[in-house]
CSV table of C-alpha atoms and ligand atoms in Angstrom, one decimal:
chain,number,residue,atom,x,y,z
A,53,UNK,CA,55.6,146.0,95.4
A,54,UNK,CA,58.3,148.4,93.1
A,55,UNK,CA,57.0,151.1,95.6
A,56,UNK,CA,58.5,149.4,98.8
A,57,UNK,CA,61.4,150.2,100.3
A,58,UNK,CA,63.8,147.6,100.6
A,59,UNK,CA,63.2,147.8,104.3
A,60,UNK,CA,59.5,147.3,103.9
A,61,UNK,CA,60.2,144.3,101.5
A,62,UNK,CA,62.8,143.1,104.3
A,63,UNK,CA,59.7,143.6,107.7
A,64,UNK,CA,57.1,141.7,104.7
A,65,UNK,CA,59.4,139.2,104.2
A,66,UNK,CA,60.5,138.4,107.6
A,67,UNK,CA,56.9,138.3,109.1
A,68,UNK,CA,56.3,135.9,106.1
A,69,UNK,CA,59.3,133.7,107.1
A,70,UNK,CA,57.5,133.8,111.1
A,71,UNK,CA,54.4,132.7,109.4
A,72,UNK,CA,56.2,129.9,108.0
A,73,UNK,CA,57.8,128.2,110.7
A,74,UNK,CA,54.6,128.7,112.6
A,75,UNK,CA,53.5,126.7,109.6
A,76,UNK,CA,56.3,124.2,109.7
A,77,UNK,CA,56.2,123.6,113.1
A,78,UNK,CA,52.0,123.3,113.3
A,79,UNK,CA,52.9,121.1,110.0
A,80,UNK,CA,54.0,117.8,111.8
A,81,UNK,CA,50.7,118.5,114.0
A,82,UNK,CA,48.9,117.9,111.0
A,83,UNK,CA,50.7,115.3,109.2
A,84,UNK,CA,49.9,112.8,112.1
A,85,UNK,CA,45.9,113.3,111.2
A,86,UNK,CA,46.7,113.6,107.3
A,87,UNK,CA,46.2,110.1,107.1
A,88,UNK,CA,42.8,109.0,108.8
A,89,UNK,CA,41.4,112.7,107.7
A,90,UNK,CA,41.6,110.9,103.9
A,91,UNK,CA,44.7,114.4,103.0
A,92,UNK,CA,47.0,112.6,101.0
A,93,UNK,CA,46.4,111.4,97.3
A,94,UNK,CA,48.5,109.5,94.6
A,95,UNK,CA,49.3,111.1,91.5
A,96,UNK,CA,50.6,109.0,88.7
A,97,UNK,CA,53.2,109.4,86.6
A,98,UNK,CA,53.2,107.2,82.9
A,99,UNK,CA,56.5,105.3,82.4
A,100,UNK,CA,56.6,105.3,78.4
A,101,UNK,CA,58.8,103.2,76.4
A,102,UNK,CA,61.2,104.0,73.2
A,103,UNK,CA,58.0,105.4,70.9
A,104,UNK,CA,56.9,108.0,73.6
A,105,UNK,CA,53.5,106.1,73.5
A,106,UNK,CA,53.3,102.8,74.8
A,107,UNK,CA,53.0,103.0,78.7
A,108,UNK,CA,54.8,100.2,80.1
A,109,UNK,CA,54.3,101.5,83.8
A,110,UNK,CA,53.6,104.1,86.2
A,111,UNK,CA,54.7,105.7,89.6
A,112,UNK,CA,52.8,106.7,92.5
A,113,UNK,CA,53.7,110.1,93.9
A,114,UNK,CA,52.5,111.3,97.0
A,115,UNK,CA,50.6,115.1,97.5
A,116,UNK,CA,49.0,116.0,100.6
A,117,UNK,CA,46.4,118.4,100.3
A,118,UNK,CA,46.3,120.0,103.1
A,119,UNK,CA,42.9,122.2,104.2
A,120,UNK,CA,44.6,125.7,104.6
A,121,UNK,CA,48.2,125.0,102.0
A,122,UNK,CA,46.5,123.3,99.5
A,123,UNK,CA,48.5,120.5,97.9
A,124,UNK,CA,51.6,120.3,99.5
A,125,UNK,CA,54.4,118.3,97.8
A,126,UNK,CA,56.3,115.2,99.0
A,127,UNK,CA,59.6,117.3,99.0
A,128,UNK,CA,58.1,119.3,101.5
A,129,UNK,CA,56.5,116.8,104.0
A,130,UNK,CA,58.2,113.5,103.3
A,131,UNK,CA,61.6,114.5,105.0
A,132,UNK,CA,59.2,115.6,107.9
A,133,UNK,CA,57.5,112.5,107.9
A,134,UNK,CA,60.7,110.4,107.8
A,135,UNK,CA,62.2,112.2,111.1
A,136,UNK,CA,59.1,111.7,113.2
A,137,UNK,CA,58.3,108.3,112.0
A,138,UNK,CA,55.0,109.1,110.5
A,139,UNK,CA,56.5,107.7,107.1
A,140,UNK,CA,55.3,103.9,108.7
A,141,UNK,CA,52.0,104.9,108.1
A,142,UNK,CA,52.2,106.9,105.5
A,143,UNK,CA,54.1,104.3,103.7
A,144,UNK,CA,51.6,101.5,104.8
A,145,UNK,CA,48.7,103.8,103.3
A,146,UNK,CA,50.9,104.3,100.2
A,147,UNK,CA,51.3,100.8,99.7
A,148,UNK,CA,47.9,99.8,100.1
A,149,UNK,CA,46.2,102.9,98.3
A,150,UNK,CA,48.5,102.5,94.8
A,151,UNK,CA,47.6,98.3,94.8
A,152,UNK,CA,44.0,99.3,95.4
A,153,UNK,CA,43.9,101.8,92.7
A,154,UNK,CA,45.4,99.5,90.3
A,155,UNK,CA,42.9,96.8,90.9
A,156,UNK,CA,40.6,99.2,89.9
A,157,UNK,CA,42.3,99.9,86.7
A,158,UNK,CA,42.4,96.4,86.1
A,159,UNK,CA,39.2,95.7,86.6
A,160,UNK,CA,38.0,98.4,84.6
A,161,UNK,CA,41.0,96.6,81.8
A,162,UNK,CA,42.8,100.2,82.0
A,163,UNK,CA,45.2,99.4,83.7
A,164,UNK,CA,49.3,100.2,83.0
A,165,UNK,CA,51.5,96.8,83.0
A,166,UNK,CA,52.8,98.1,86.3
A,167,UNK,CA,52.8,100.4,89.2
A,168,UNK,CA,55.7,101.9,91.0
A,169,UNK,CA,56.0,102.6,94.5
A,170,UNK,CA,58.9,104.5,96.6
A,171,UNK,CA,59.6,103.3,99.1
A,172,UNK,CA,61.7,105.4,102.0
A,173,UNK,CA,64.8,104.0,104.2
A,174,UNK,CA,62.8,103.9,107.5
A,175,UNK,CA,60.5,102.6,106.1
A,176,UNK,CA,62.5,99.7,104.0
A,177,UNK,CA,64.3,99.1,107.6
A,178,UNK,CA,61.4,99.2,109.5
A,179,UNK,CA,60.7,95.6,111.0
A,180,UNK,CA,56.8,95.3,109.4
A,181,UNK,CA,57.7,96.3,106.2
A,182,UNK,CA,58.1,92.5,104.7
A,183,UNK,CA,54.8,91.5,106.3
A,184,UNK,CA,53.0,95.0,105.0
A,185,UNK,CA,54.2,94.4,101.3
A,186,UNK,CA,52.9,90.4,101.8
A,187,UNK,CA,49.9,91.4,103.4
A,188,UNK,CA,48.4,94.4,100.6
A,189,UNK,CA,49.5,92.1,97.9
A,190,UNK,CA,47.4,89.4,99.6
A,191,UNK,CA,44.2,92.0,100.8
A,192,UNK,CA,44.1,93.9,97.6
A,193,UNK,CA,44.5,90.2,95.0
A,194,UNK,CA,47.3,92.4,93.3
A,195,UNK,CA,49.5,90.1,90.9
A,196,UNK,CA,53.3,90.3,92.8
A,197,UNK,CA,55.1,91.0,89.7
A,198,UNK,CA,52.9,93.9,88.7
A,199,UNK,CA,54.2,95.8,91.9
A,200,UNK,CA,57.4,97.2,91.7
A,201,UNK,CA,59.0,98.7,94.4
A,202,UNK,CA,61.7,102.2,94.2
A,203,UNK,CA,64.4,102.3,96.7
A,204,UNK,CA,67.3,104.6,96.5
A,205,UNK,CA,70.9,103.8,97.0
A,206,UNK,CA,70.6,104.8,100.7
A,207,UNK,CA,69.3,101.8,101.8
A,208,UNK,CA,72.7,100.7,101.3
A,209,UNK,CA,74.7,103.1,103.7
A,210,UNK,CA,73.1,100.9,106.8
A,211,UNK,CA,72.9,97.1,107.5
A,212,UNK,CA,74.2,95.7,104.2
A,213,UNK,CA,73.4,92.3,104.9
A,214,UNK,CA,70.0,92.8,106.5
A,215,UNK,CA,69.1,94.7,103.1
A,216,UNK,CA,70.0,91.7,100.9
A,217,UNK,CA,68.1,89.8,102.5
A,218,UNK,CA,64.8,91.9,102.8
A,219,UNK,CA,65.3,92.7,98.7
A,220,UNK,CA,65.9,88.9,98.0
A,221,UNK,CA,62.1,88.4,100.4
A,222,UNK,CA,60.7,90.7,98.2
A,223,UNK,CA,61.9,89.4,95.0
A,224,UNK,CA,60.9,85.9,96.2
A,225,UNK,CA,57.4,87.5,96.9
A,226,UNK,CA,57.4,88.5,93.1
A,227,UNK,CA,57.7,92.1,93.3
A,228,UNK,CA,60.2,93.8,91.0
A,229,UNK,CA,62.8,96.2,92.5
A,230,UNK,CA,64.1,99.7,90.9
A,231,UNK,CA,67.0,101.8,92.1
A,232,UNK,CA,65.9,105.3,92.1
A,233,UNK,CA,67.8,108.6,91.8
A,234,UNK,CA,70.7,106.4,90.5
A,235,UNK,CA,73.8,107.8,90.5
A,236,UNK,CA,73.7,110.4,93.3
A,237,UNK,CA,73.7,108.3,96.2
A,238,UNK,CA,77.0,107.4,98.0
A,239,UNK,CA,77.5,103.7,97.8
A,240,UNK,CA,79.7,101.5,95.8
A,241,UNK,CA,78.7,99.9,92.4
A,242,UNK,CA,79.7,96.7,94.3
A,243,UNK,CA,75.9,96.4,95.5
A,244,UNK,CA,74.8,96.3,92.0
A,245,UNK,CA,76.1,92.3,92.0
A,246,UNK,CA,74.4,91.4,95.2
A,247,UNK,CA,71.4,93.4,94.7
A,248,UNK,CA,68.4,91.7,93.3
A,249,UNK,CA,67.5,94.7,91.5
A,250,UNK,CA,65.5,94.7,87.9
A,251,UNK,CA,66.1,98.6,86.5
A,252,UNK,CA,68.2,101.4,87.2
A,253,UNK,CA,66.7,105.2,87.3
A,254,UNK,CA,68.7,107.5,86.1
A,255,UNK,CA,68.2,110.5,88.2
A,256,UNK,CA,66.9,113.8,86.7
A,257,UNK,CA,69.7,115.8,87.2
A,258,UNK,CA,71.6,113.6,85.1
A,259,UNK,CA,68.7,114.5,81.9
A,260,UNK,CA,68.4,118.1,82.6
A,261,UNK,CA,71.3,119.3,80.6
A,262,UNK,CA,71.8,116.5,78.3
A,263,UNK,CA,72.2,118.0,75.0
A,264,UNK,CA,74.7,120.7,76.4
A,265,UNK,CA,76.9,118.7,79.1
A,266,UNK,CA,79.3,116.3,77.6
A,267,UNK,CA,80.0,114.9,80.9
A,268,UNK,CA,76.0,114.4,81.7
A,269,UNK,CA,75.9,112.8,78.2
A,270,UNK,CA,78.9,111.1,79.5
A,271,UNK,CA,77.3,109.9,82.5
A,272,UNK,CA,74.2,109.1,80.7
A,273,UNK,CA,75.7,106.9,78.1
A,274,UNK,CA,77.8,104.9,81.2
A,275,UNK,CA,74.9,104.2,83.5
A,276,UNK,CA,73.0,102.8,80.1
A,277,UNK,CA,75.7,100.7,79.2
A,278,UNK,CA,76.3,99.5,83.1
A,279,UNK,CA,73.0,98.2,83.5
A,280,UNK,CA,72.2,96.8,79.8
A,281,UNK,CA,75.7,94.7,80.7
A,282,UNK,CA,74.3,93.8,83.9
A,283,UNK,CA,71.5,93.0,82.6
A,284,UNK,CA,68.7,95.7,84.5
A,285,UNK,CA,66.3,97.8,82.4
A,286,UNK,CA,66.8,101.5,82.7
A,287,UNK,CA,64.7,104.0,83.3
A,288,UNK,CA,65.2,107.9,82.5
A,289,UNK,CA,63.6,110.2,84.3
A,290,UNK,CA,63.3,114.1,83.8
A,291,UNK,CA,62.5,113.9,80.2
A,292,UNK,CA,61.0,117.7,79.0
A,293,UNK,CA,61.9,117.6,75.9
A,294,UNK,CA,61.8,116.0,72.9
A,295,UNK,CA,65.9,116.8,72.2
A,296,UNK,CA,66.4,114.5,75.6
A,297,UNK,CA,64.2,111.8,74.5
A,298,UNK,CA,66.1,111.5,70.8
A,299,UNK,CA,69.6,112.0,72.9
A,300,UNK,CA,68.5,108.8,75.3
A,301,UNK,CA,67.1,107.0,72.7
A,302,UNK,CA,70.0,107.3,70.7
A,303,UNK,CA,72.0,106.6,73.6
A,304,UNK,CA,70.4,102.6,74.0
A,305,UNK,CA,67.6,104.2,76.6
A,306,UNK,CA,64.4,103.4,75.6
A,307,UNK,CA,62.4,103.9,78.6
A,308,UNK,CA,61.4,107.4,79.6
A,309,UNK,CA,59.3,109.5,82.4
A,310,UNK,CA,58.8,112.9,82.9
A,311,UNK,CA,56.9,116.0,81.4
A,312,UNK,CA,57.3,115.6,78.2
A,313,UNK,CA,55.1,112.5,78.0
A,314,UNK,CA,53.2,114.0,81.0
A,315,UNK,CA,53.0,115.6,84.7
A,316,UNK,CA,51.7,113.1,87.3
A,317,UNK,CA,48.4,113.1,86.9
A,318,UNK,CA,45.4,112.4,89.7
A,319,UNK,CA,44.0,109.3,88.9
A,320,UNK,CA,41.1,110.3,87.1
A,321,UNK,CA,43.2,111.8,84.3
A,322,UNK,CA,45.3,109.0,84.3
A,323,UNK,CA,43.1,106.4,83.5
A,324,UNK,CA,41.9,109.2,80.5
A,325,UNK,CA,45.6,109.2,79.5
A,326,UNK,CA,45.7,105.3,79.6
A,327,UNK,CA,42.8,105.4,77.5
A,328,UNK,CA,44.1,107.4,74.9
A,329,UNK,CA,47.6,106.0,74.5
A,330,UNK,CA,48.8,103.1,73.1
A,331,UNK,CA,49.5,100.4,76.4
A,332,UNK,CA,50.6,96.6,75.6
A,333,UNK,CA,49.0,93.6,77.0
A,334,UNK,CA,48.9,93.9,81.1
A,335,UNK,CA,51.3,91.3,82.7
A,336,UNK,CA,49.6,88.2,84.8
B,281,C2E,P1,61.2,110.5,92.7
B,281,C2E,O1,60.7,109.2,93.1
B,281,C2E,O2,62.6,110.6,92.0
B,281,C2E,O3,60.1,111.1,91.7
B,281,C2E,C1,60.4,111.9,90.6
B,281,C2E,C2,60.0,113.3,90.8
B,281,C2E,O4,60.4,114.1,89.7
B,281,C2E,C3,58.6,113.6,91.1
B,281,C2E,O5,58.5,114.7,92.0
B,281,C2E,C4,58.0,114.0,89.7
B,281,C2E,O6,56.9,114.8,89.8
B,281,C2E,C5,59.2,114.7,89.2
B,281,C2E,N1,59.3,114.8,87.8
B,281,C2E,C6,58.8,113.9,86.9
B,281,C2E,N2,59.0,114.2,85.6
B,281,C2E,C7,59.7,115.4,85.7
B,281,C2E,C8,60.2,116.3,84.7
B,281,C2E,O7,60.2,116.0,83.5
B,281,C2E,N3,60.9,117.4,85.1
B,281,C2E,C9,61.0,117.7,86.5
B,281,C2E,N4,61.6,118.8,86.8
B,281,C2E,N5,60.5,116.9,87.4
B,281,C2E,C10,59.9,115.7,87.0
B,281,C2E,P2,57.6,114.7,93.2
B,281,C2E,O8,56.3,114.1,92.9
B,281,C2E,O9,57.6,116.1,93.8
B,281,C2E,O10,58.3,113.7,94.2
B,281,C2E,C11,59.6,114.1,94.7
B,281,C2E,C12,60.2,112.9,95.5
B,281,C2E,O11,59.4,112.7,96.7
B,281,C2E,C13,60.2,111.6,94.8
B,281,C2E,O12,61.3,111.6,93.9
B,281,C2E,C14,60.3,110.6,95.9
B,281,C2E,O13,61.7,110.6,96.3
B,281,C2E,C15,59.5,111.3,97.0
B,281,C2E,N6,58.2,110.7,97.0
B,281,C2E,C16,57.1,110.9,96.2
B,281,C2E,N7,56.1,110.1,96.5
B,281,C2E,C17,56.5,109.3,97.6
B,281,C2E,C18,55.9,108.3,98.3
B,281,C2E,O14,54.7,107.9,98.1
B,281,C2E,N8,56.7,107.7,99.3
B,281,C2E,C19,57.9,108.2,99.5
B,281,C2E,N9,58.6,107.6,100.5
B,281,C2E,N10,58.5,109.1,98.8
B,281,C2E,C20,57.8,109.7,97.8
B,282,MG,MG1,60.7,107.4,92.4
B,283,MG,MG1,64.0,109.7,91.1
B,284,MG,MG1,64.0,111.7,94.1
C-alpha cells in the first residue's frame, strides 16, 4: 500500500467503513438466528490461585462465530445484543450451555472447582432471570455453589432495592456472586455492605501498568485490602506477565486470570489444560 496516495488510502478506507456498517447493520439481522443456528461458543478462561498452577475456577466468555466474520468477539456483539434485547436469550443459552459443559467436566472428573458466568444488566433486571438461574441449576443437576455468577457495579445505578433482593435469591439458591470490572463502575462502596457478594475483580486496567504506576499499584493494594477486610476473595484479572503476578502476590492477591496463565481456551483445550495442571478437590 506505500504506493497509494493518501487519497487512494482515504476512497479504500471509506468504501471499507460503508462495508462495515452494511455489516453492522445486517449484524443485528444475524444475531437473532445466532442462537438456534448453534454460532456462539464458550471459551474458558482458568482462574489460578497464588502458585500460578492450581485452577480454582474458570469463566465462560462468549464468541460468536459468525459464517462470513469468523469469530466475532463479545465486545463487538454483546452491546448490540443488550440494546435489542437479544441478550435474554443469549444470556439464557449462556447460562445453560456453561452448566452443561461443566457437567461434562465433571463427569469426565476434569472438572475446575467452579465456573463463572457474566451476567449483563438487562439481563440481571429482566423478570425471568431468578427462575432461569433455578431452573438450569435444576435441568443440568449442577451443584448451586459450583456456579458463580459476575455482575458489574452497574446493576447498581437502577432499582437498588430490587437488586438486593434478586442477589440475596441467588445466594439463597447457592450460587456465589463476583463483582466484575471492580473499580470502574460509578456506584458507591456503600453497596459493598448490603451486597451479598463473595469476591471482588479487579479490573484489567487496574493490572496493566502495575509495576510502573504508583497510583495503579496504589489502587491495587486498596481494593486488596478493602475486600480481605470485608471479608470477599479477590480476583485479578489481566495478568501478562510474570512481574504482575509477583507485584499482586506480594500485594496479598493470590488469585489471578489472564494470559499469562492462559487465553480463554475452547473447551477442548481446556479440559487438556485441566489435565495438565495441578486442580484441588472439586467442591460438592
Ligand atoms: P470480562 O468479563 O471482564 O472478561 C475479561 C476479558 O478480558 C475477556 O475478554 C478476556 O478474554 C480478557 N482477558 C483475559 N485475560 C487477559 C489478559 O491477560 N490481557 C488482556 N488484554 N485481556 C485479557 P472477552 O472474552 O473479549 O470479553 C470481553 C467482555 O465481554 C467481558 O469482560 C464481559 O464483560 C463480556 N462478556 C464475555 N462473555 C460474556 C457473556 O457470556 N455474557 C455477557 N453478558 N457478557 C460477556
Ligand atoms: Mg467477567
Ligand atoms: Mg472484567
Ligand atoms: Mg469487562
Amino acid at each position: 500500500h506505500a504506493k497509494h496516495s493518501g487519497n487512494d488510502r482515504y476512497l479504500t478506507f471509506s468504501s471499507d467503513m460503508a462495508q462495515r456498517s452494511v455489516e453492522l447493520m445486517n449484524l443485528e439481522t444475524d444475531l437473532r438466528h445466532a442462537v438456534n443456528r448453534e454460532e456462539l461458543e464458550l471459551h474458558y478462561q482458568p482462574k489460578v490461585g497464588g502458585d500460578g498452577r492450581t485452577v480454582v475456577g474458570c469463566e465462560a466468555l462468549i464468541r460468536w462465530r459468525h459464517p462470513r466474520l469468523g469469530l466475532v468477539s463479545p465486545g463487538d456483539f454483546i452491546p448490540l445484543a443488550e440494546e435489542s434485547g437479544l441478550i435474554i436469550p443469549i444470556g439464557r443459552w449462556t447460562l445453560a450451555e456453561a452448566c452443561r459443559q461443566f457437567m461434562e467436566w465433571r463427569r469426565h472428573g476434569i472438572s475446575p472447582p467452579s465456573i463463572s458466568v457474566n451476567v449483563s444488566v438487562r439481563q440481571f433486571n429482566d423478570s425471568q432471570f431468578l427462575d432461569n438461574v433455578r431452573d438450569v441449576l435444576d435441568g443440568t443437576g449442577m451443584p448451586a455453589g459450583c456456579l458463580d455468577l459476575e455482575i458489574t457495579e452497574s446493576v447498581m445505578m437502577g432499582d437498588v432495592e430490587r437488586a438486593v433482593s434478586a442477589l440475596n435469591t441467588l445466594k439463597a439458591m447457592g450460587v456465589t456472586l463476583s463483582i466484575d470490572d471492580f473499580g470502574t463502575g460509578y456506584s458507591s462502596l456503600n453497596y459493598l455492605k448490603t451486597f451479598p457478594i463473595d469476591t471482588l475483580k479487579i479490573d484489567q486496567t487496574f493490572v496493566r501498568d502495575v509495576e510502573h504506576d504508583t497510583k495503579d499499584a496504589a489502587i491495587i493494594a486498596t481494593i486488596v485490602s478493602l475486600a480481605k477486610n470485608l471479608g470477599f476473595q479477590v480476583v485479578a484479572e489481566g495478568v501478562e506477565s510474570r512481574e504482575q503476578m509477583d507485584f499482586l502476590r506480594s500485594n496479598d492477591c493470590s488469585l489471578f486470570q489472564g494470559f499469562w496463565v492462559s487465553r480463554p481456551l475452547p473447551a477442548t483445550d481446556f479440559s487438556i489444560f485441566l489435565k495438565n495442571s495441578a486442580a484441588p478437590a472439586p467442591k460438592s
